[in-house]
């Protein structure tokens, strides 16, 4: 199958209360277009943001690289809890849309060019006060046998309020793609496939998705 660089980078997924979703089992579709999310998520969009919108690490085998993700509250009144996790990524064969492979999915990960297992976050949960920004450290310990290019994602999701203060029917999630590029002239490059992203396809925006919690 031929890889095409003009594929779509985004799609929208809302996890309804019935538990049904569009697309394959265990895959959460991602969206780049903020205008679409505004219609779908409403006030939830203004609660927090994540920077940078992508992380591109150029490293050597056996080394350790670090980066920082900033979790910023946009809410001037309330305190929010943000859950952070690392996920594998893939692309849809027909549309090229970004997909998150959910942890409980039976998706075959054996063919993925993934760096998820080499990544560590300094925090899995952060609590941000009104308009507060909290840095979260990302560490990449590069295996000596790493492929020339691999990727993963950082998912930041706002935890639903349990005090009855919010009646929003969806949970906003940001997904920041992480790219690992090996700086080794003797490294064998991988061919672009639908199992990960070609080094020539670089996202310009953080990915946003909504997930129902009622």
Coordinates of N, CA and C in Angstrom, one line a residue:
X1 N 0.8 -1.2 0.0 CA 0.0 0.0 0.0 C 0.9 1.2 0.0
X2 N 0.5 2.2 -0.8 CA 1.3 3.4 -1.0 C 1.0 4.4 0.1
X3 N 2.0 5.0 0.6 CA 1.7 6.1 1.7 C 1.5 7.4 1.0
X4 N 0.6 8.2 1.4 CA 0.3 9.5 0.8 C 0.5 10.6 1.8
X5 N 1.2 11.6 1.5 CA 1.5 12.7 2.4 C 0.3 13.7 2.5
X6 N -0.7 13.6 1.6 CA -1.7 14.5 1.6 C -3.0 14.0 2.3
X7 N -2.8 13.0 3.2 CA -3.9 12.5 4.0 C -4.3 13.5 5.0
X8 N -5.6 13.3 5.4 CA -6.1 14.1 6.5 C -5.4 13.8 7.8
X9 N -5.2 14.8 8.6 CA -4.5 14.6 9.9 C -5.5 14.6 11.1
X10 N -6.8 14.7 10.8 CA -7.7 14.8 11.9 C -9.1 14.2 11.7
X11 N -9.7 13.9 12.8 CA -11.1 13.5 12.8 C -11.6 13.7 14.3
X12 N -12.9 13.7 14.4 CA -13.5 13.9 15.8 C -14.1 12.7 16.3
X13 N -13.9 12.4 17.6 CA -14.5 11.2 18.2 C -15.1 11.7 19.6
X14 N -16.4 11.4 19.8 CA -17.1 11.6 21.0 C -17.5 10.3 21.6
X15 N -17.1 9.9 22.8 CA -17.5 8.7 23.4 C -18.9 8.9 24.1
X16 N -19.9 8.4 23.4 CA -21.3 8.6 24.0 C -21.5 7.6 25.1
X17 N -22.6 7.9 25.8 CA -22.9 7.1 27.0 C -23.2 5.7 26.7
X18 N -23.6 5.4 25.5 CA -23.9 4.0 25.1 C -22.7 3.2 25.0
X19 N -21.5 3.9 24.9 CA -20.2 3.2 24.8 C -19.8 2.9 23.4
X20 N -20.7 3.3 22.4 CA -20.3 3.0 21.0 C -19.4 4.2 20.5
X21 N -18.6 3.8 19.5 CA -17.8 4.8 18.9 C -17.6 4.5 17.4
X22 N -17.1 5.5 16.7 CA -16.8 5.3 15.3 C -15.4 4.8 15.1
X23 N -15.2 4.0 14.2 CA -13.8 3.4 13.9 C -13.6 2.1 14.6
X24 N -12.4 1.6 14.6 CA -12.1 0.3 15.1 C -12.1 0.3 16.6
X25 N -12.2 -0.9 17.2 CA -12.2 -1.0 18.6 C -10.9 -0.6 19.2
X26 N -11.0 0.1 20.3 CA -9.8 0.6 21.1 C -9.1 1.7 20.5
X27 N -9.6 2.4 19.4 CA -9.0 3.5 18.8 C -9.8 4.8 19.1
X28 N -9.2 5.8 19.6 CA -9.9 7.1 19.8 C -9.4 8.0 18.7
X29 N -10.4 8.5 17.9 CA -10.0 9.4 16.8 C -9.7 10.7 17.4
X30 N -8.8 11.4 16.7 CA -8.3 12.7 17.2 C -8.8 13.8 16.3
X31 N -8.7 15.0 16.8 CA -9.2 16.2 16.0 C -8.2 17.3 16.1
X32 N -7.9 18.0 15.0 CA -7.1 19.2 15.0 C -7.9 20.4 15.0
X33 N -9.0 20.4 14.3 CA -9.7 21.6 14.0 C -10.5 22.1 15.2
X34 N -10.0 23.2 15.8 CA -10.5 23.8 17.0 C -12.0 24.2 16.8
X35 N -12.4 24.7 15.6 CA -13.7 25.1 15.4 C -14.7 24.0 15.6
X36 N -14.3 22.8 15.2 CA -15.2 21.6 15.4 C -15.3 21.3 16.8
X37 N -14.2 21.4 17.6 CA -14.2 21.1 19.0 C -15.1 22.1 19.7
X38 N -15.1 23.3 19.3 CA -15.9 24.3 20.0 C -17.4 23.9 19.9
X39 N -17.8 23.4 18.8 CA -19.2 23.0 18.6 C -19.5 21.8 19.5
X40 N -18.5 20.9 19.6 CA -18.7 19.6 20.3 C -18.5 19.7 21.8
X41 N -17.5 20.5 22.2 CA -17.2 20.5 23.6 C -17.7 21.7 24.4
X42 N -18.0 22.8 23.7 CA -18.5 24.0 24.3 C -17.6 24.6 25.4
X43 N -18.1 24.8 26.6 CA -17.3 25.5 27.6 C -16.0 24.7 28.0
X44 N -16.0 23.4 27.8 CA -14.9 22.6 28.2 C -13.6 23.0 27.6
X45 N -13.7 23.6 26.4 CA -12.5 24.0 25.6 C -11.7 25.0 26.4
X46 N -12.3 25.8 27.2 CA -11.6 26.9 27.9 C -11.0 26.5 29.2
X47 N -11.0 25.3 29.6 CA -10.6 24.9 30.9 C -9.0 24.8 31.0
X48 N -8.3 24.3 30.0 CA -6.9 24.2 30.1 C -6.3 24.0 28.7
X49 N -5.0 24.2 28.6 CA -4.3 23.9 27.4 C -2.9 23.3 27.7
X50 N -2.3 22.7 26.7 CA -1.1 22.0 26.8 C -0.1 22.5 25.8
X51 N 1.1 22.8 26.2 CA 2.2 23.3 25.3 C 3.5 22.5 25.6
X52 N 4.3 22.3 24.6 CA 4.1 22.6 23.2 C 3.1 21.7 22.5
X53 N 2.7 21.9 21.3 CA 1.7 21.1 20.6 C 2.3 19.9 20.0
X54 N 3.6 19.8 19.9 CA 4.3 18.6 19.5 C 5.7 18.6 20.1
X55 N 6.3 17.4 20.2 CA 7.7 17.3 20.8 C 8.5 16.5 19.8
X56 N 9.6 17.1 19.3 CA 10.4 16.4 18.3 C 11.8 16.3 18.9
X57 N 12.2 15.1 19.3 CA 13.5 14.8 19.9 C 14.4 14.2 19.0
X58 N 15.6 14.8 18.7 CA 16.6 14.2 17.9 C 17.7 13.7 18.9
X59 N 17.9 12.4 18.9 CA 18.7 11.8 19.9 C 19.7 10.8 19.4
X60 N 20.6 10.3 20.2 CA 21.5 9.2 19.8 C 21.2 8.0 20.7
X61 N 21.4 6.8 20.1 CA 21.2 5.6 20.9 C 21.9 5.5 22.2
X62 N 21.3 5.1 23.3 CA 21.9 5.0 24.6 C 21.9 6.3 25.4
X63 N 21.4 7.3 24.8 CA 21.4 8.6 25.5 C 20.1 8.9 26.2
X64 N 20.1 9.9 27.0 CA 18.8 10.3 27.7 C 18.5 11.8 27.2
X65 N 17.3 12.0 26.8 CA 16.8 13.3 26.4 C 15.7 13.7 27.2
X66 N 15.5 15.0 27.5 CA 14.4 15.5 28.3 C 13.7 16.7 27.6
X67 N 12.5 16.9 27.9 CA 11.7 18.0 27.4 C 10.7 18.3 28.5
X68 N 10.0 19.4 28.3 CA 9.0 19.9 29.4 C 7.7 20.2 28.7
X69 N 6.6 19.7 29.3 CA 5.3 20.0 28.8 C 4.6 20.9 29.9
X70 N 4.0 22.0 29.4 CA 3.4 23.0 30.3 C 1.9 22.7 30.3
X71 N 1.3 22.5 31.5 CA -0.1 22.4 31.6 C -0.6 23.7 32.2
X72 N -1.4 24.4 31.4 CA -1.9 25.7 31.8 C -3.4 25.8 32.0
X73 N -3.8 26.2 33.1 CA -5.2 26.4 33.4 C -5.7 27.7 32.7
X74 N -6.8 27.7 32.0 CA -7.4 28.9 31.5 C -8.7 29.3 32.3
X75 N -8.9 28.6 33.3 CA -10.1 28.9 34.2 C -9.7 29.9 35.3
X76 N -10.3 31.1 35.3 CA -9.9 32.1 36.4 C -10.5 31.8 37.7
X77 N -11.4 30.8 37.8 CA -12.1 30.6 39.1 C -11.9 29.3 39.8
X78 N -11.8 28.2 39.0 CA -11.8 26.9 39.6 C -10.4 26.2 39.5
X79 N -10.3 25.2 40.4 CA -9.1 24.3 40.3 C -9.5 23.0 39.6
X80 N -8.6 22.5 38.8 CA -8.8 21.3 38.0 C -7.7 20.3 38.2
X81 N -8.1 19.0 38.1 CA -7.1 18.0 38.1 C -7.0 17.4 36.7
X82 N -5.7 17.3 36.3 CA -5.4 16.9 34.9 C -4.6 15.5 35.0
X83 N -5.2 14.5 34.4 CA -4.5 13.2 34.3 C -3.6 13.1 33.0
X84 N -2.4 12.6 33.2 CA -1.5 12.5 32.1 C -1.1 11.0 31.9
X85 N -1.0 10.6 30.6 CA -0.7 9.2 30.3 C 0.1 9.2 28.9
X86 N 0.8 8.1 28.7 CA 1.5 7.9 27.5 C 0.8 6.8 26.7
X87 N 0.7 7.1 25.4 CA -0.1 6.2 24.5 C 0.6 5.9 23.2
X88 N 0.3 4.7 22.6 CA 0.8 4.4 21.3 C -0.1 5.1 20.3
X89 N 0.4 5.4 19.1 CA -0.3 6.1 18.0 C -0.3 5.2 16.8
X90 N -1.3 5.4 15.9 CA -1.4 4.9 14.6 C -2.2 5.8 13.7
X91 N -2.2 5.5 12.4 CA -3.0 6.3 11.5 C -4.0 5.4 10.7
X92 N -5.1 6.0 10.4 CA -6.1 5.3 9.6 C -5.6 5.1 8.2
X93 N -5.8 3.9 7.6 CA -5.3 3.5 6.3 C -5.9 4.4 5.2
X94 N -7.2 4.7 5.3 CA -7.8 5.4 4.2 C -7.7 6.9 4.4
X95 N -7.9 7.5 5.6 CA -7.9 8.9 5.7 C -6.6 9.5 6.3
X96 N -5.8 8.7 6.9 CA -4.6 9.2 7.5 C -4.8 9.9 8.8
X97 N -6.0 9.8 9.3 CA -6.4 10.5 10.6 C -5.6 9.9 11.7
X98 N -5.2 10.7 12.6 CA -4.4 10.3 13.8 C -5.4 9.5 14.7
X99 N -4.8 8.5 15.4 CA -5.6 7.7 16.3 C -4.8 7.4 17.5
X100 N -5.5 7.4 18.7 CA -4.9 7.0 19.9 C -5.2 5.5 20.1
X101 N -4.3 4.7 20.4 CA -4.6 3.3 20.8 C -4.8 3.2 22.3
X102 N -6.0 3.0 22.7 CA -6.3 3.0 24.1 C -5.6 1.8 24.8
X103 N -5.2 2.0 26.1 CA -4.5 1.0 26.8 C -5.1 -0.4 26.9
X104 N -6.5 -0.4 26.9 CA -7.2 -1.7 27.1 C -7.5 -2.3 25.7
X105 N -7.0 -1.7 24.6 CA -7.3 -2.2 23.3 C -6.6 -3.5 23.0
X106 N -7.2 -4.3 22.1 CA -6.5 -5.5 21.6 C -5.8 -5.3 20.3
X107 N -5.5 -4.0 20.0 CA -4.8 -3.7 18.8 C -3.4 -4.3 18.8
X108 N -3.0 -4.8 17.6 CA -1.8 -5.5 17.5 C -0.6 -4.5 17.4
X109 N 0.1 -4.4 18.5 CA 1.2 -3.4 18.6 C 2.5 -3.9 18.1
X110 N 2.6 -5.1 17.6 CA 3.9 -5.7 17.2 C 4.5 -5.0 16.0
X111 N 3.7 -4.3 15.2 CA 4.3 -3.7 14.0 C 4.5 -2.2 14.2
X112 N 4.2 -1.7 15.4 CA 4.3 -0.2 15.7 C 5.7 0.2 15.8
X113 N 6.0 1.4 15.2 CA 7.3 2.0 15.5 C 7.1 3.0 16.6
X114 N 7.0 2.4 17.9 CA 6.6 3.2 19.0 C 7.8 3.4 20.0
X115 N 7.8 4.6 20.6 CA 8.8 4.9 21.6 C 8.1 5.1 23.0
X116 N 6.9 4.6 23.1 CA 6.2 4.8 24.4 C 6.9 4.2 25.6
X117 N 7.4 3.0 25.4 CA 8.1 2.4 26.6 C 9.4 3.0 27.0
X118 N 9.9 3.9 26.1 CA 11.2 4.6 26.4 C 10.9 5.9 27.1
X119 N 9.6 6.3 27.2 CA 9.3 7.6 27.7 C 8.8 7.5 29.2
X120 N 9.1 8.6 30.0 CA 8.6 8.7 31.3 C 8.2 10.1 31.6
X121 N 7.1 10.2 32.4 CA 6.6 11.6 32.8 C 6.9 11.7 34.3
X122 N 7.2 13.0 34.7 CA 7.5 13.2 36.1 C 6.2 13.2 36.9
X123 N 5.1 13.4 36.3 CA 3.8 13.3 37.0 C 2.8 12.6 36.2
X124 N 1.9 11.9 36.8 CA 0.8 11.3 36.1 C -0.5 12.0 36.4
X125 N -0.4 12.9 37.4 CA -1.6 13.8 37.7 C -1.1 15.1 38.2
X126 N -1.7 16.2 37.8 CA -1.3 17.5 38.3 C -2.6 18.2 38.6
X127 N -2.6 19.1 39.7 CA -3.7 19.9 40.1 C -3.3 21.3 39.8
X128 N -4.1 22.0 38.9 CA -3.8 23.4 38.5 C -4.8 24.3 39.1
X129 N -4.3 25.3 39.8 CA -5.2 26.3 40.3 C -5.6 27.3 39.2
X130 N -6.5 28.3 39.5 CA -6.9 29.3 38.6 C -5.8 30.0 37.9
X131 N -5.8 29.8 36.5 CA -4.7 30.5 35.7 C -3.3 30.1 36.0
X132 N -3.1 28.9 36.7 CA -1.8 28.4 37.0 C -1.2 27.6 35.9
X133 N 0.1 27.6 35.8 CA 0.8 26.8 34.8 C 1.8 25.9 35.6
X134 N 1.7 24.6 35.3 CA 2.6 23.6 35.9 C 3.4 22.9 34.9
X135 N 4.8 22.8 35.1 CA 5.6 22.1 34.1 C 5.7 20.6 34.5
X136 N 5.6 19.8 33.5 CA 5.8 18.3 33.7 C 7.0 17.9 32.8
X137 N 7.9 17.2 33.4 CA 9.1 16.8 32.7 C 8.9 15.5 32.0
X138 N 9.3 15.5 30.7 CA 9.3 14.3 29.9 C 10.7 13.8 29.7
X139 N 11.0 12.5 30.0 CA 12.3 11.9 29.9 C 12.3 10.8 28.9
X140 N 13.2 10.8 28.0 CA 13.3 9.7 27.0 C 14.7 9.0 27.1
X141 N 14.6 7.8 27.5 CA 15.8 7.0 27.6 C 15.9 6.1 26.3
X142 N 16.8 6.5 25.4 CA 16.9 5.9 24.1 C 17.5 4.5 24.1
X143 N 16.8 3.5 23.7 CA 17.4 2.2 23.6 C 18.5 2.2 22.5
X144 N 19.5 1.4 22.7 CA 20.6 1.3 21.7 C 20.1 0.7 20.4
X145 N 19.1 -0.1 20.5 CA 18.6 -0.8 19.3 C 17.4 0.0 18.7
X146 N 17.3 1.3 19.0 CA 16.2 2.1 18.5 C 16.2 2.2 16.9
X147 N 15.0 2.2 16.4 CA 14.8 2.4 15.0 C 15.0 3.9 14.7
X148 N 15.2 4.2 13.4 CA 15.5 5.6 13.0 C 14.4 6.6 13.4
X149 N 13.2 6.2 13.4 CA 12.1 7.0 13.7 C 11.0 6.3 14.4
X150 N 10.5 6.9 15.5 CA 9.4 6.3 16.2 C 8.6 7.4 16.9
X151 N 7.4 7.0 17.4 CA 6.5 8.0 17.9 C 5.6 7.5 19.0
X152 N 5.1 8.4 19.8 CA 4.1 8.0 20.8 C 3.3 9.3 21.1
X153 N 2.4 9.3 22.1 CA 1.6 10.5 22.4 C 1.5 10.7 23.9
X154 N 1.4 11.9 24.3 CA 1.0 12.3 25.7 C -0.4 12.7 25.7
X155 N -1.2 12.1 26.5 CA -2.6 12.5 26.6 C -2.9 13.2 27.9
X156 N -3.4 14.4 27.9 CA -3.8 15.1 29.0 C -5.3 15.3 29.1
X157 N -5.9 14.8 30.1 CA -7.4 14.8 30.2 C -7.8 15.4 31.5
X158 N -8.8 16.3 31.4 CA -9.3 16.9 32.6 C -10.2 16.0 33.4
X159 N -10.0 15.8 34.6 CA -10.8 14.9 35.4 C -12.2 15.5 35.7
X160 N -13.3 14.7 35.5 CA -14.6 15.2 35.7 C -14.8 15.6 37.2
X161 N -15.5 16.7 37.4 CA -15.8 17.2 38.7 C -16.8 16.2 39.4
X162 N -16.6 16.0 40.7 CA -17.5 15.0 41.4 C -18.3 15.8 42.4
X163 N -18.2 17.1 42.4 CA -19.0 17.9 43.4 C -20.3 18.4 42.8
X164 N -20.6 18.0 41.6 CA -21.8 18.5 41.0 C -21.8 19.9 40.4
X165 N -20.5 20.5 40.4 CA -20.4 21.9 39.9 C -20.4 22.0 38.4
X166 N -20.2 20.8 37.7 CA -20.2 20.9 36.3 C -21.2 19.9 35.7
X167 N -21.9 20.4 34.7 CA -22.8 19.5 34.0 C -22.4 19.3 32.5
X168 N -21.1 19.5 32.3 CA -20.6 19.2 30.9 C -20.6 17.7 30.7
X169 N -21.1 17.3 29.5 CA -21.3 15.9 29.2 C -20.1 15.3 28.5
X170 N -19.0 16.0 28.4 CA -17.8 15.4 27.8 C -16.6 15.9 28.5
X171 N -15.5 15.2 28.3 CA -14.2 15.5 28.9 C -13.2 15.8 27.8
X172 N -12.6 17.0 28.0 CA -11.6 17.4 27.0 C -10.3 16.7 27.1
X173 N -9.8 16.2 26.0 CA -8.4 15.6 26.1 C -7.5 16.2 25.0
X174 N -6.3 16.5 25.4 CA -5.3 17.0 24.5 C -4.3 15.8 24.3
X175 N -3.9 15.6 23.0 CA -2.9 14.6 22.7 C -1.7 15.3 22.0
X176 N -0.6 15.3 22.7 CA 0.6 15.9 22.1 C 1.5 14.8 21.5
X177 N 1.7 14.7 20.2 CA 2.6 13.7 19.6 C 4.1 13.9 20.0
X178 N 4.8 12.8 20.2 CA 6.2 12.8 20.5 C 6.9 12.1 19.4
X179 N 7.9 12.7 18.8 CA 8.6 12.1 17.7 C 10.1 11.9 18.2
X180 N 10.6 10.7 18.0 CA 12.0 10.4 18.3 C 12.7 10.1 17.0
X181 N 13.8 10.8 16.8 CA 14.6 10.7 15.6 C 16.0 10.3 16.0
X182 N 16.5 9.2 15.5 CA 17.9 8.8 15.9 C 18.9 9.5 15.0
X183 N 19.9 10.1 15.6 CA 21.0 10.8 14.9 C 22.1 9.8 14.8
X184 N 22.0 8.9 13.9 CA 23.0 7.9 13.7 C 23.1 7.6 12.2
X185 N 24.2 7.9 11.5 CA 24.2 7.7 10.0 C 24.2 6.2 9.7
X186 N 24.5 5.3 10.6 CA 24.5 3.9 10.4 C 23.1 3.3 10.7
X187 N 22.2 4.1 11.2 CA 20.9 3.6 11.5 C 20.1 3.3 10.3
X188 N 19.3 2.2 10.3 CA 18.5 1.8 9.1 C 17.2 2.6 9.2
X189 N 16.9 3.4 8.2 CA 15.6 4.2 8.3 C 14.4 3.2 8.0
X190 N 13.3 3.6 8.6 CA 12.1 2.8 8.4 C 11.3 3.4 7.3
X191 N 10.5 2.6 6.6 CA 9.6 3.0 5.6 C 8.3 3.6 6.2
X192 N 7.8 4.7 5.6 CA 6.5 5.2 6.1 C 5.4 4.1 6.0
X193 N 4.7 3.9 7.1 CA 3.5 3.0 7.0 C 2.4 3.6 7.8
X194 N 1.3 3.0 7.7 CA 0.1 3.5 8.5 C 0.2 3.2 10.0
X195 N 1.3 2.5 10.4 CA 1.4 2.2 11.8 C 2.0 3.3 12.6
X196 N 2.6 4.2 12.0 CA 3.2 5.4 12.6 C 3.2 6.5 11.6
X197 N 3.9 7.6 12.0 CA 3.9 8.8 11.1 C 5.2 8.9 10.4
X198 N 5.1 9.2 9.1 CA 6.4 9.4 8.4 C 7.1 10.6 8.9
X199 N 8.4 10.6 8.8 CA 9.1 11.8 9.3 C 8.8 13.0 8.5
X200 N 8.2 12.9 7.3 CA 7.8 14.0 6.5 C 6.5 14.6 6.9
X201 N 5.7 13.9 7.7 CA 4.4 14.4 8.1 C 4.5 15.0 9.5
X202 N 4.6 16.3 9.7 CA 4.7 16.9 11.0 C 3.5 17.6 11.4
X203 N 2.8 17.3 12.5 CA 1.6 18.0 12.9 C 1.9 19.5 13.2
X204 N 0.9 20.3 13.0 CA 1.0 21.7 13.4 C 0.2 22.1 14.6
X205 N -0.6 21.2 15.1 CA -1.5 21.5 16.2 C -1.5 20.4 17.2
X206 N -1.8 20.8 18.4 CA -2.1 19.7 19.4 C -3.4 19.1 19.0
X207 N -3.6 17.8 19.3 CA -4.8 17.1 19.0 C -5.8 17.2 20.1
X208 N -7.0 17.4 19.9 CA -8.0 17.6 20.9 C -9.1 16.5 20.6
X209 N -9.6 15.9 21.7 CA -10.7 15.0 21.5 C -11.7 15.2 22.7
X210 N -12.9 14.7 22.6 CA -13.8 14.8 23.7 C -14.3 13.4 24.1
X211 N -14.5 13.2 25.4 CA -14.9 11.9 25.8 C -16.1 12.1 26.8
X212 N -17.2 11.3 26.6 CA -18.3 11.4 27.5 C -18.0 10.8 28.8
X213 N -18.6 11.4 29.9 CA -18.4 10.8 31.2 C -19.8 10.7 32.0
X214 N -20.9 10.8 31.3 CA -22.2 10.6 31.9 C -22.9 9.4 31.3

